[in-house]
């Protein structure tokens, strides 16, 4: 990675990144050549039609997929050297998936602190951090419960806490609230904004919801149909913290209707 050309304020850099999957049925071009930088501390939302390559793009940022072409940089350092992922670079990344993916037989505290256990943190430190994180995401008091004893929204809070446990500077989220009902989703959007403002992480979030995208994002990145490419990047200038009532304002509704018409094309 050419760190001299990547600004120090850049958290994620994609330089001429492409992704094609080779399958028995042929080559699937998931992502066309893409150049994009995420600024440190920014909240970026990826929006686009189903199958356009959003998850692929996020997994490329997470180092879970290797680009077929191009370079991915995290905080100025390359994520891949040849076919080898650089684990020290990937340590700056936390990932949250659509399903909370908690281990059902572990307590919430054990789930949240599992990445610390894998990294060899002593037990006292693991417990201290798990308690702090449960407080941050609003599930204090549920540390000793099993995942099935929590609601879907609470499980997603636990999964955010787990992703934050080893203090990555970047949080990557793939439709984290897609399975939640509308009211819980609104509440989680507010919570995520609060956590983001409190921790000053860089966040990249994938969603199908135009409303969610405009509510959460500093910038919305609109992708075209497969092979996905960046169609438009839209600044969302509303001040923070945003209240849910911003969604009733004409400037919010205008952005939503603009994005909807682009997606309908
Ligand atoms: N591991 C893989 N092997 C083969 N093809 C894949 C693989 N992963 C993704 N694809 C293909 O790449 C394209 C983009 O998939 P991706 O999951 O990134 O889309 P998406 O925008 O996240 O879709 P959705 O909105 O439905 O979640 C799809 O055609 C998909 O079938
Ligand atoms: Mg997806």
PDB file of C-alpha atoms and ligand atoms in Angstrom:
ATOM      1  CA  UNK A   1       0.000   0.000   0.000  1.00  0.00           C
ATOM      2  CA  UNK A   2       1.347   3.428  -0.878  1.00  0.00           C
ATOM      3  CA  UNK A   3       0.911   5.053   2.525  1.00  0.00           C
ATOM      4  CA  UNK A   4       2.463   8.263   1.170  1.00  0.00           C
ATOM      5  CA  UNK A   5      -0.519   8.870  -1.099  1.00  0.00           C
ATOM      6  CA  UNK A   6      -3.127   7.918   1.491  1.00  0.00           C
ATOM      7  CA  UNK A   7      -4.000  10.824   3.742  1.00  0.00           C
ATOM      8  CA  UNK A   8      -3.658  10.251   7.475  1.00  0.00           C
ATOM      9  CA  UNK A   9      -7.339  11.110   7.838  1.00  0.00           C
ATOM     10  CA  UNK A  10      -8.284   8.102   5.680  1.00  0.00           C
ATOM     11  CA  UNK A  11      -9.636   5.089   7.573  1.00  0.00           C
ATOM     12  CA  UNK A  12     -10.437   2.835   4.608  1.00  0.00           C
ATOM     13  CA  UNK A  13      -9.079   3.212   1.101  1.00  0.00           C
ATOM     14  CA  UNK A  14     -10.204   1.225  -1.902  1.00  0.00           C
ATOM     15  CA  UNK A  15      -7.938   1.705  -4.901  1.00  0.00           C
ATOM     16  CA  UNK A  16      -9.104   0.177  -8.179  1.00  0.00           C
ATOM     17  CA  UNK A  17     -10.719  -2.675  -6.245  1.00  0.00           C
ATOM     18  CA  UNK A  18     -12.627  -5.319  -8.207  1.00  0.00           C
ATOM     19  CA  UNK A  19     -14.136  -8.611  -7.154  1.00  0.00           C
ATOM     20  CA  UNK A  20     -15.117 -11.582  -9.280  1.00  0.00           C
ATOM     21  CA  UNK A  21     -16.122 -14.981  -7.871  1.00  0.00           C
ATOM     22  CA  UNK A  22     -15.179 -18.072  -9.823  1.00  0.00           C
ATOM     23  CA  UNK A  23     -17.998 -20.607  -9.509  1.00  0.00           C
ATOM     24  CA  UNK A  24     -18.677 -23.933 -11.262  1.00  0.00           C
ATOM     25  CA  UNK A  25     -21.313 -22.054 -13.292  1.00  0.00           C
ATOM     26  CA  UNK A  26     -18.845 -19.395 -14.409  1.00  0.00           C
ATOM     27  CA  UNK A  27     -17.375 -16.123 -13.223  1.00  0.00           C
ATOM     28  CA  UNK A  28     -19.637 -13.792 -11.222  1.00  0.00           C
ATOM     29  CA  UNK A  29     -18.533 -10.157 -11.398  1.00  0.00           C
ATOM     30  CA  UNK A  30     -19.768  -8.896  -8.052  1.00  0.00           C
ATOM     31  CA  UNK A  31     -17.989  -5.554  -7.866  1.00  0.00           C
ATOM     32  CA  UNK A  32     -16.742  -3.416 -10.759  1.00  0.00           C
ATOM     33  CA  UNK A  33     -13.626  -1.290 -10.378  1.00  0.00           C
ATOM     34  CA  UNK A  34     -14.147   0.890  -7.325  1.00  0.00           C
ATOM     35  CA  UNK A  35     -12.166   3.779  -5.868  1.00  0.00           C
ATOM     36  CA  UNK A  36     -13.411   5.140  -2.576  1.00  0.00           C
ATOM     37  CA  UNK A  37     -12.057   6.480   0.707  1.00  0.00           C
ATOM     38  CA  UNK A  38     -13.784   6.487   4.085  1.00  0.00           C
ATOM     39  CA  UNK A  39     -12.611   9.308   6.343  1.00  0.00           C
ATOM     40  CA  UNK A  40     -11.724   8.572   9.990  1.00  0.00           C
ATOM     41  CA  UNK A  41     -14.707   9.065  12.267  1.00  0.00           C
ATOM     42  CA  UNK A  42     -17.133   9.140   9.368  1.00  0.00           C
ATOM     43  CA  UNK A  43     -20.452   7.257   9.157  1.00  0.00           C
ATOM     44  CA  UNK A  44     -20.843   5.846   5.650  1.00  0.00           C
ATOM     45  CA  UNK A  45     -23.891   3.861   4.524  1.00  0.00           C
ATOM     46  CA  UNK A  46     -23.884   1.560   1.488  1.00  0.00           C
ATOM     47  CA  UNK A  47     -27.242   1.365  -0.284  1.00  0.00           C
ATOM     48  CA  UNK A  48     -28.194  -0.505  -3.433  1.00  0.00           C
ATOM     49  CA  UNK A  49     -30.451  -3.113  -5.010  1.00  0.00           C
ATOM     50  CA  UNK A  50     -30.371  -6.700  -3.777  1.00  0.00           C
ATOM     51  CA  UNK A  51     -27.419  -8.640  -5.138  1.00  0.00           C
ATOM     52  CA  UNK A  52     -25.531  -5.526  -6.271  1.00  0.00           C
ATOM     53  CA  UNK A  53     -22.429  -6.320  -4.217  1.00  0.00           C
ATOM     54  CA  UNK A  54     -22.925  -4.456  -0.909  1.00  0.00           C
ATOM     55  CA  UNK A  55     -21.952  -7.412   1.274  1.00  0.00           C
ATOM     56  CA  UNK A  56     -19.048  -8.163  -1.052  1.00  0.00           C
ATOM     57  CA  UNK A  57     -17.816  -4.584  -0.713  1.00  0.00           C
ATOM     58  CA  UNK A  58     -18.108  -4.717   3.080  1.00  0.00           C
ATOM     59  CA  UNK A  59     -16.346  -8.102   3.243  1.00  0.00           C
ATOM     60  CA  UNK A  60     -13.554  -6.672   1.096  1.00  0.00           C
ATOM     61  CA  UNK A  61     -13.184  -3.825   3.608  1.00  0.00           C
ATOM     62  CA  UNK A  62     -13.209  -6.393   6.443  1.00  0.00           C
ATOM     63  CA  UNK A  63     -10.500  -8.535   4.855  1.00  0.00           C
ATOM     64  CA  UNK A  64     -12.948 -11.464   4.669  1.00  0.00           C
ATOM     65  CA  UNK A  65     -12.613 -11.430   0.864  1.00  0.00           C
ATOM     66  CA  UNK A  66      -9.485 -10.747  -1.137  1.00  0.00           C
ATOM     67  CA  UNK A  67      -9.865  -8.336  -4.054  1.00  0.00           C
ATOM     68  CA  UNK A  68      -9.413  -9.836  -7.530  1.00  0.00           C
ATOM     69  CA  UNK A  69      -7.760  -6.529  -8.471  1.00  0.00           C
ATOM     70  CA  UNK A  70      -6.666  -3.436  -6.593  1.00  0.00           C
ATOM     71  CA  UNK A  71      -5.735  -2.604  -3.012  1.00  0.00           C
ATOM     72  CA  UNK A  72      -7.599  -2.193   0.259  1.00  0.00           C
ATOM     73  CA  UNK A  73      -5.943  -0.022   2.904  1.00  0.00           C
ATOM     74  CA  UNK A  74      -6.922   0.294   6.573  1.00  0.00           C
ATOM     75  CA  UNK A  75      -5.609   3.332   8.463  1.00  0.00           C
ATOM     76  CA  UNK A  76      -2.871   3.738   5.882  1.00  0.00           C
ATOM     77  CA  UNK A  77      -1.721   0.123   5.899  1.00  0.00           C
ATOM     78  CA  UNK A  78      -2.323  -2.558   3.282  1.00  0.00           C
ATOM     79  CA  UNK A  79      -4.753  -5.324   4.187  1.00  0.00           C
ATOM     80  CA  UNK A  80      -3.193  -7.946   1.907  1.00  0.00           C
ATOM     81  CA  UNK A  81       0.324  -8.902   0.980  1.00  0.00           C
ATOM     82  CA  UNK A  82      -0.178 -11.216  -1.971  1.00  0.00           C
ATOM     83  CA  UNK A  83      -2.604 -13.908  -0.836  1.00  0.00           C
ATOM     84  CA  UNK A  84      -1.895 -13.291   2.849  1.00  0.00           C
ATOM     85  CA  UNK A  85      -4.104 -11.069   4.972  1.00  0.00           C
ATOM     86  CA  UNK A  86      -2.167  -8.815   7.321  1.00  0.00           C
ATOM     87  CA  UNK A  87      -3.708  -9.625  10.699  1.00  0.00           C
ATOM     88  CA  UNK A  88      -2.274  -6.553  12.478  1.00  0.00           C
ATOM     89  CA  UNK A  89      -4.059  -4.368   9.907  1.00  0.00           C
ATOM     90  CA  UNK A  90      -7.290  -6.363  10.260  1.00  0.00           C
ATOM     91  CA  UNK A  91      -7.164  -5.877  14.048  1.00  0.00           C
ATOM     92  CA  UNK A  92      -8.514  -2.352  13.459  1.00  0.00           C
ATOM     93  CA  UNK A  93     -11.758  -3.831  12.101  1.00  0.00           C
ATOM     94  CA  UNK A  94     -14.873  -5.051  13.921  1.00  0.00           C
ATOM     95  CA  UNK A  95     -17.774  -6.680  12.081  1.00  0.00           C
ATOM     96  CA  UNK A  96     -21.472  -6.949  12.918  1.00  0.00           C
ATOM     97  CA  UNK A  97     -23.663  -9.267  10.812  1.00  0.00           C
ATOM     98  CA  UNK A  98     -27.397  -9.404  10.133  1.00  0.00           C
ATOM     99  CA  UNK A  99     -27.846 -12.212  12.652  1.00  0.00           C
ATOM    100  CA  UNK A 100     -26.295 -11.538  16.020  1.00  0.00           C
ATOM    101  CA  UNK A 101     -24.327 -14.802  15.687  1.00  0.00           C
ATOM    102  CA  UNK A 102     -23.949 -15.265  19.444  1.00  0.00           C
ATOM    103  CA  UNK A 103     -22.965 -18.661  20.816  1.00  0.00           C
ATOM    104  CA  UNK A 104     -26.202 -19.965  22.406  1.00  0.00           C
ATOM    105  CA  UNK A 105     -24.466 -21.843  25.222  1.00  0.00           C
ATOM    106  CA  UNK A 106     -22.335 -18.863  26.333  1.00  0.00           C
ATOM    107  CA  UNK A 107     -23.651 -16.082  28.548  1.00  0.00           C
ATOM    108  CA  UNK A 108     -23.851 -12.566  27.125  1.00  0.00           C
ATOM    109  CA  UNK A 109     -20.719 -11.651  29.084  1.00  0.00           C
ATOM    110  CA  UNK A 110     -18.842 -14.654  27.664  1.00  0.00           C
ATOM    111  CA  UNK A 111     -20.017 -13.861  24.133  1.00  0.00           C
ATOM    112  CA  UNK A 112     -19.055 -10.197  24.384  1.00  0.00           C
ATOM    113  CA  UNK A 113     -15.612 -10.993  25.773  1.00  0.00           C
ATOM    114  CA  UNK A 114     -14.860 -13.966  23.519  1.00  0.00           C
ATOM    115  CA  UNK A 115     -12.625 -12.000  21.100  1.00  0.00           C
ATOM    116  CA  UNK A 116     -10.570 -10.901  24.137  1.00  0.00           C
ATOM    117  CA  UNK A 117     -10.224 -14.516  25.291  1.00  0.00           C
ATOM    118  CA  UNK A 118      -9.020 -15.491  21.827  1.00  0.00           C
ATOM    119  CA  UNK A 119      -6.479 -12.691  22.047  1.00  0.00           C
ATOM    120  CA  UNK A 120      -5.214 -13.915  25.417  1.00  0.00           C
ATOM    121  CA  UNK A 121      -6.550 -11.155  27.706  1.00  0.00           C
ATOM    122  CA  UNK A 122      -6.638 -12.164  31.403  1.00  0.00           C
ATOM    123  CA  UNK A 123     -10.050 -12.984  32.851  1.00  0.00           C
ATOM    124  CA  UNK A 124     -10.301  -9.938  35.132  1.00  0.00           C
ATOM    125  CA  UNK A 125      -9.667  -7.597  32.198  1.00  0.00           C
ATOM    126  CA  UNK A 126     -12.166  -9.482  30.019  1.00  0.00           C
ATOM    127  CA  UNK A 127     -14.889  -9.158  32.637  1.00  0.00           C
ATOM    128  CA  UNK A 128     -14.153  -5.496  33.262  1.00  0.00           C
ATOM    129  CA  UNK A 129     -14.403  -4.677  29.558  1.00  0.00           C
ATOM    130  CA  UNK A 130     -17.496  -6.834  29.025  1.00  0.00           C
ATOM    131  CA  UNK A 131     -19.290  -4.924  31.800  1.00  0.00           C
ATOM    132  CA  UNK A 132     -18.258  -1.560  30.362  1.00  0.00           C
ATOM    133  CA  UNK A 133     -19.407  -2.573  26.888  1.00  0.00           C
ATOM    134  CA  UNK A 134     -22.736  -3.955  28.078  1.00  0.00           C
ATOM    135  CA  UNK A 135     -23.284  -0.593  29.756  1.00  0.00           C
ATOM    136  CA  UNK A 136     -22.297   1.285  26.577  1.00  0.00           C
ATOM    137  CA  UNK A 137     -24.774  -0.634  24.406  1.00  0.00           C
ATOM    138  CA  UNK A 138     -27.531  -0.576  27.034  1.00  0.00           C
ATOM    139  CA  UNK A 139     -27.757  -4.211  28.189  1.00  0.00           C
ATOM    140  CA  UNK A 140     -26.334  -3.856  31.696  1.00  0.00           C
ATOM    141  CA  UNK A 141     -27.832  -6.408  34.055  1.00  0.00           C
ATOM    142  CA  UNK A 142     -28.090  -9.068  31.351  1.00  0.00           C
ATOM    143  CA  UNK A 143     -24.442 -10.131  31.450  1.00  0.00           C
ATOM    144  CA  UNK A 144     -25.206 -13.543  32.980  1.00  0.00           C
ATOM    145  CA  UNK A 145     -28.151 -14.338  30.708  1.00  0.00           C
ATOM    146  CA  UNK A 146     -28.065 -16.627  27.690  1.00  0.00           C
ATOM    147  CA  UNK A 147     -28.743 -15.127  24.233  1.00  0.00           C
ATOM    148  CA  UNK A 148     -32.157 -16.823  23.965  1.00  0.00           C
ATOM    149  CA  UNK A 149     -33.304 -14.920  27.053  1.00  0.00           C
ATOM    150  CA  UNK A 150     -32.822 -11.583  25.215  1.00  0.00           C
ATOM    151  CA  UNK A 151     -34.927  -9.893  22.550  1.00  0.00           C
ATOM    152  CA  UNK A 152     -33.644  -9.566  18.974  1.00  0.00           C
ATOM    153  CA  UNK A 153     -32.670  -5.935  19.528  1.00  0.00           C
ATOM    154  CA  UNK A 154     -30.789  -6.802  22.725  1.00  0.00           C
ATOM    155  CA  UNK A 155     -28.942  -9.607  20.970  1.00  0.00           C
ATOM    156  CA  UNK A 156     -27.839  -7.148  18.290  1.00  0.00           C
ATOM    157  CA  UNK A 157     -26.640  -4.790  21.039  1.00  0.00           C
ATOM    158  CA  UNK A 158     -24.568  -7.672  22.430  1.00  0.00           C
ATOM    159  CA  UNK A 159     -23.154  -8.356  18.999  1.00  0.00           C
ATOM    160  CA  UNK A 160     -22.152  -4.677  18.654  1.00  0.00           C
ATOM    161  CA  UNK A 161     -20.513  -4.879  22.099  1.00  0.00           C
ATOM    162  CA  UNK A 162     -18.595  -7.981  20.998  1.00  0.00           C
ATOM    163  CA  UNK A 163     -17.378  -6.238  17.832  1.00  0.00           C
ATOM    164  CA  UNK A 164     -16.180  -3.294  19.943  1.00  0.00           C
ATOM    165  CA  UNK A 165     -14.513  -5.494  22.606  1.00  0.00           C
ATOM    166  CA  UNK A 166     -10.996  -5.406  21.207  1.00  0.00           C
ATOM    167  CA  UNK A 167     -11.319  -1.688  20.468  1.00  0.00           C
ATOM    168  CA  UNK A 168     -11.140  -1.617  16.680  1.00  0.00           C
ATOM    169  CA  UNK A 169     -11.265   1.894  15.252  1.00  0.00           C
ATOM    170  CA  UNK A 170     -13.578   0.776  12.427  1.00  0.00           C
ATOM    171  CA  UNK A 171     -16.957  -0.916  12.727  1.00  0.00           C
ATOM    172  CA  UNK A 172     -18.386  -2.668   9.653  1.00  0.00           C
ATOM    173  CA  UNK A 173     -22.074  -3.582   9.833  1.00  0.00           C
ATOM    174  CA  UNK A 174     -24.031  -5.679   7.320  1.00  0.00           C
ATOM    175  CA  UNK A 175     -27.776  -5.000   7.670  1.00  0.00           C
ATOM    176  CA  UNK A 176     -27.459  -5.231  11.448  1.00  0.00           C
ATOM    177  CA  UNK A 177     -31.086  -4.284  12.084  1.00  0.00           C
ATOM    178  CA  UNK A 178     -32.674  -5.930   9.025  1.00  0.00           C
ATOM    179  CA  UNK A 179     -34.413  -8.608  11.078  1.00  0.00           C
ATOM    180  CA  UNK A 180     -35.939  -6.190  13.622  1.00  0.00           C
ATOM    181  CA  UNK A 181     -39.428  -4.702  13.663  1.00  0.00           C
ATOM    182  CA  UNK A 182     -39.781  -1.044  12.663  1.00  0.00           C
ATOM    183  CA  UNK A 183     -40.018   0.369  16.192  1.00  0.00           C
ATOM    184  CA  UNK A 184     -37.063  -1.586  17.519  1.00  0.00           C
ATOM    185  CA  UNK A 185     -35.148  -0.590  14.433  1.00  0.00           C
ATOM    186  CA  UNK A 186     -35.819   3.108  15.073  1.00  0.00           C
ATOM    187  CA  UNK A 187     -34.630   2.657  18.658  1.00  0.00           C
ATOM    188  CA  UNK A 188     -31.496   0.840  17.487  1.00  0.00           C
ATOM    189  CA  UNK A 189     -30.734   3.575  14.958  1.00  0.00           C
ATOM    190  CA  UNK A 190     -30.815   6.121  17.781  1.00  0.00           C
ATOM    191  CA  UNK A 191     -28.668   3.847  19.925  1.00  0.00           C
ATOM    192  CA  UNK A 192     -26.133   3.313  17.169  1.00  0.00           C
ATOM    193  CA  UNK A 193     -25.879   7.061  16.618  1.00  0.00           C
ATOM    194  CA  UNK A 194     -25.292   7.512  20.364  1.00  0.00           C
ATOM    195  CA  UNK A 195     -22.628   4.780  20.476  1.00  0.00           C
ATOM    196  CA  UNK A 196     -20.942   6.200  17.395  1.00  0.00           C
ATOM    197  CA  UNK A 197     -20.899   9.727  18.865  1.00  0.00           C
ATOM    198  CA  UNK A 198     -19.588   8.364  22.192  1.00  0.00           C
ATOM    199  CA  UNK A 199     -16.825   6.189  20.714  1.00  0.00           C
ATOM    200  CA  UNK A 200     -15.876   8.236  17.626  1.00  0.00           C
ATOM    201  CA  UNK A 201     -15.470   5.068  15.567  1.00  0.00           C
ATOM    202  CA  UNK A 202     -15.501   4.986  11.802  1.00  0.00           C
ATOM    203  CA  UNK A 203     -18.649   3.119  10.722  1.00  0.00           C
ATOM    204  CA  UNK A 204     -19.593   1.576   7.382  1.00  0.00           C
ATOM    205  CA  UNK A 205     -23.108   0.133   7.417  1.00  0.00           C
ATOM    206  CA  UNK A 206     -25.039  -1.730   4.719  1.00  0.00           C
ATOM    207  CA  UNK A 207     -28.807  -1.387   4.580  1.00  0.00           C
ATOM    208  CA  UNK A 208     -31.792  -1.902   2.292  1.00  0.00           C
ATOM    209  CA  UNK A 209     -33.672   0.896   4.002  1.00  0.00           C
ATOM    210  CA  UNK A 210     -33.414   4.325   2.385  1.00  0.00           C
ATOM    211  CA  UNK A 211     -34.782   5.945   5.561  1.00  0.00           C
ATOM    212  CA  UNK A 212     -32.198   4.229   7.730  1.00  0.00           C
ATOM    213  CA  UNK A 213     -29.442   5.250   5.317  1.00  0.00           C
ATOM    214  CA  UNK A 214     -30.383   8.934   5.354  1.00  0.00           C
ATOM    215  CA  UNK A 215     -30.997   8.967   9.108  1.00  0.00           C
ATOM    216  CA  UNK A 216     -27.619   7.470   9.997  1.00  0.00           C
ATOM    217  CA  UNK A 217     -25.173   8.548   7.313  1.00  0.00           C
ATOM    218  CA  UNK A 218     -22.727  11.370   6.866  1.00  0.00           C
ATOM    219  CA  UNK A 219     -22.493  10.050   3.314  1.00  0.00           C
ATOM    220  CA  UNK A 220     -24.711   7.589   1.476  1.00  0.00           C
ATOM    221  CA  UNK A 221     -22.941   5.554  -1.197  1.00  0.00           C
ATOM    222  CA  UNK A 222     -25.426   4.382  -3.797  1.00  0.00           C
ATOM    223  CA  UNK A 223     -24.398   1.299  -5.775  1.00  0.00           C
ATOM    224  CA  UNK A 224     -25.694   0.221  -9.191  1.00  0.00           C
ATOM    225  CA  UNK A 225     -26.940  -3.244 -10.084  1.00  0.00           C
ATOM    226  CA  UNK A 226     -24.389  -6.028 -10.358  1.00  0.00           C
ATOM    227  CA  UNK A 227     -21.584  -5.726 -11.061  1.00  0.00           C
ATOM    228  CA  UNK A 228     -21.880  -3.032  -8.416  1.00  0.00           C
ATOM    229  CA  UNK A 229     -20.192   0.283  -8.992  1.00  0.00           C
ATOM    230  CA  UNK A 230     -20.608   3.575  -7.206  1.00  0.00           C
ATOM    231  CA  UNK A 231     -23.484   5.427  -8.823  1.00  0.00           C
ATOM    232  CA  UNK A 232     -23.591   8.446  -6.541  1.00  0.00           C
ATOM    233  CA  UNK A 233     -22.211   9.615  -3.191  1.00  0.00           C
ATOM    234  CA  UNK A 234     -24.608  11.866  -1.294  1.00  0.00           C
ATOM    235  CA  UNK A 235     -23.690  14.102   1.641  1.00  0.00           C
ATOM    236  CA  UNK A 236     -26.261  14.166   4.426  1.00  0.00           C
ATOM    237  CA  UNK A 237     -25.691  17.467   6.178  1.00  0.00           C
ATOM    238  CA  UNK A 238     -28.169  17.219   9.080  1.00  0.00           C
ATOM    239  CA  UNK A 239     -26.714  18.195  12.433  1.00  0.00           C
ATOM    240  CA  UNK A 240     -25.997  15.639  15.184  1.00  0.00           C
ATOM    241  CA  UNK A 241     -27.362  14.162  17.249  1.00  0.00           C
ATOM    242  CA  UNK A 242     -30.329  13.583  14.961  1.00  0.00           C
ATOM    243  CA  UNK A 243     -33.764  13.005  16.455  1.00  0.00           C
ATOM    244  CA  UNK A 244     -36.198  10.586  14.800  1.00  0.00           C
ATOM    245  CA  UNK A 245     -38.373  13.619  13.994  1.00  0.00           C
ATOM    246  CA  UNK A 246     -35.784  14.735  11.392  1.00  0.00           C
ATOM    247  CA  UNK A 247     -37.420  12.060   9.204  1.00  0.00           C
ATOM    248  CA  UNK A 248     -40.533  14.242   8.892  1.00  0.00           C
ATOM    249  CA  UNK A 249     -38.634  17.278   7.610  1.00  0.00           C
ATOM    250  CA  UNK A 250     -38.893  18.233   3.916  1.00  0.00           C
ATOM    251  CA  UNK A 251     -35.092  18.142   3.428  1.00  0.00           C
ATOM    252  CA  UNK A 252     -35.060  14.540   4.729  1.00  0.00           C
ATOM    253  CA  UNK A 253     -38.013  13.521   2.576  1.00  0.00           C
ATOM    254  CA  UNK A 254     -36.392  15.133  -0.480  1.00  0.00           C
ATOM    255  CA  UNK A 255     -33.235  13.077  -0.024  1.00  0.00           C
ATOM    256  CA  UNK A 256     -35.274   9.901   0.471  1.00  0.00           C
ATOM    257  CA  UNK A 257     -37.293  10.526  -2.665  1.00  0.00           C
ATOM    258  CA  UNK A 258     -34.145  11.328  -4.668  1.00  0.00           C
ATOM    259  CA  UNK A 259     -32.528   8.044  -3.570  1.00  0.00           C
ATOM    260  CA  UNK A 260     -35.722   6.097  -4.251  1.00  0.00           C
ATOM    261  CA  UNK A 261     -35.945   7.417  -7.790  1.00  0.00           C
ATOM    262  CA  UNK A 262     -32.287   6.529  -8.412  1.00  0.00           C
ATOM    263  CA  UNK A 263     -32.862   3.018  -7.073  1.00  0.00           C
ATOM    264  CA  UNK A 264     -35.986   2.591  -9.203  1.00  0.00           C
ATOM    265  CA  UNK A 265     -33.923   3.192 -12.307  1.00  0.00           C
TER     266      UNK A 265
HETATM  267  N1  LIG B   1     -18.842 -16.436  -2.313  1.00  0.00           N
HETATM  268  C1  LIG B   1     -19.502 -16.177  -3.444  1.00  0.00           C
HETATM  269  N2  LIG B   1     -19.404 -17.024  -4.512  1.00  0.00           N
HETATM  270  C2  LIG B   1     -20.042 -16.756  -5.657  1.00  0.00           C
HETATM  271  N3  LIG B   1     -20.814 -15.679  -5.876  1.00  0.00           N
HETATM  272  C3  LIG B   1     -20.960 -14.825  -4.858  1.00  0.00           C
HETATM  273  C4  LIG B   1     -20.326 -15.027  -3.601  1.00  0.00           C
HETATM  274  N4  LIG B   1     -20.642 -13.993  -2.775  1.00  0.00           N
HETATM  275  C5  LIG B   1     -21.451 -13.205  -3.487  1.00  0.00           C
HETATM  276  N5  LIG B   1     -21.648 -13.690  -4.736  1.00  0.00           N
HETATM  277  C6  LIG B   1     -22.438 -13.068  -5.793  1.00  0.00           C
HETATM  278  O1  LIG B   1     -22.029 -11.727  -5.906  1.00  0.00           O
HETATM  279  C7  LIG B   1     -23.145 -10.872  -6.143  1.00  0.00           C
HETATM  280  C8  LIG B   1     -23.183  -9.809  -5.057  1.00  0.00           C
HETATM  281  O2  LIG B   1     -23.536 -10.440  -3.824  1.00  0.00           O
HETATM  282  P1  LIG B   1     -23.652  -9.637  -2.466  1.00  0.00           P
HETATM  283  O3  LIG B   1     -23.981 -10.634  -1.424  1.00  0.00           O
HETATM  284  O4  LIG B   1     -22.439  -8.816  -2.290  1.00  0.00           O
HETATM  285  O5  LIG B   1     -24.889  -8.679  -2.756  1.00  0.00           O
HETATM  286  P2  LIG B   1     -25.707  -7.735  -1.771  1.00  0.00           P
HETATM  287  O6  LIG B   1     -25.771  -6.392  -2.441  1.00  0.00           O
HETATM  288  O7  LIG B   1     -25.157  -7.810  -0.410  1.00  0.00           O
HETATM  289  O8  LIG B   1     -27.149  -8.413  -1.819  1.00  0.00           O
HETATM  290  P3  LIG B   1     -28.313  -8.380  -0.697  1.00  0.00           P
HETATM  291  O9  LIG B   1     -28.839  -6.977  -0.721  1.00  0.00           O
HETATM  292  O10 LIG B   1     -29.329  -9.352  -1.204  1.00  0.00           O
HETATM  293  O11 LIG B   1     -27.708  -8.772   0.616  1.00  0.00           O
HETATM  294  C9  LIG B   1     -24.369 -11.773  -6.175  1.00  0.00           C
HETATM  295  O12 LIG B   1     -24.673 -12.074  -7.512  1.00  0.00           O
HETATM  296  C10 LIG B   1     -23.926 -13.017  -5.450  1.00  0.00           C
HETATM  297  O13 LIG B   1     -24.588 -14.149  -5.922  1.00  0.00           O
HETATM  298 MG1  LIG B   2     -25.903  -8.484   1.427  1.00  0.00          MG
END
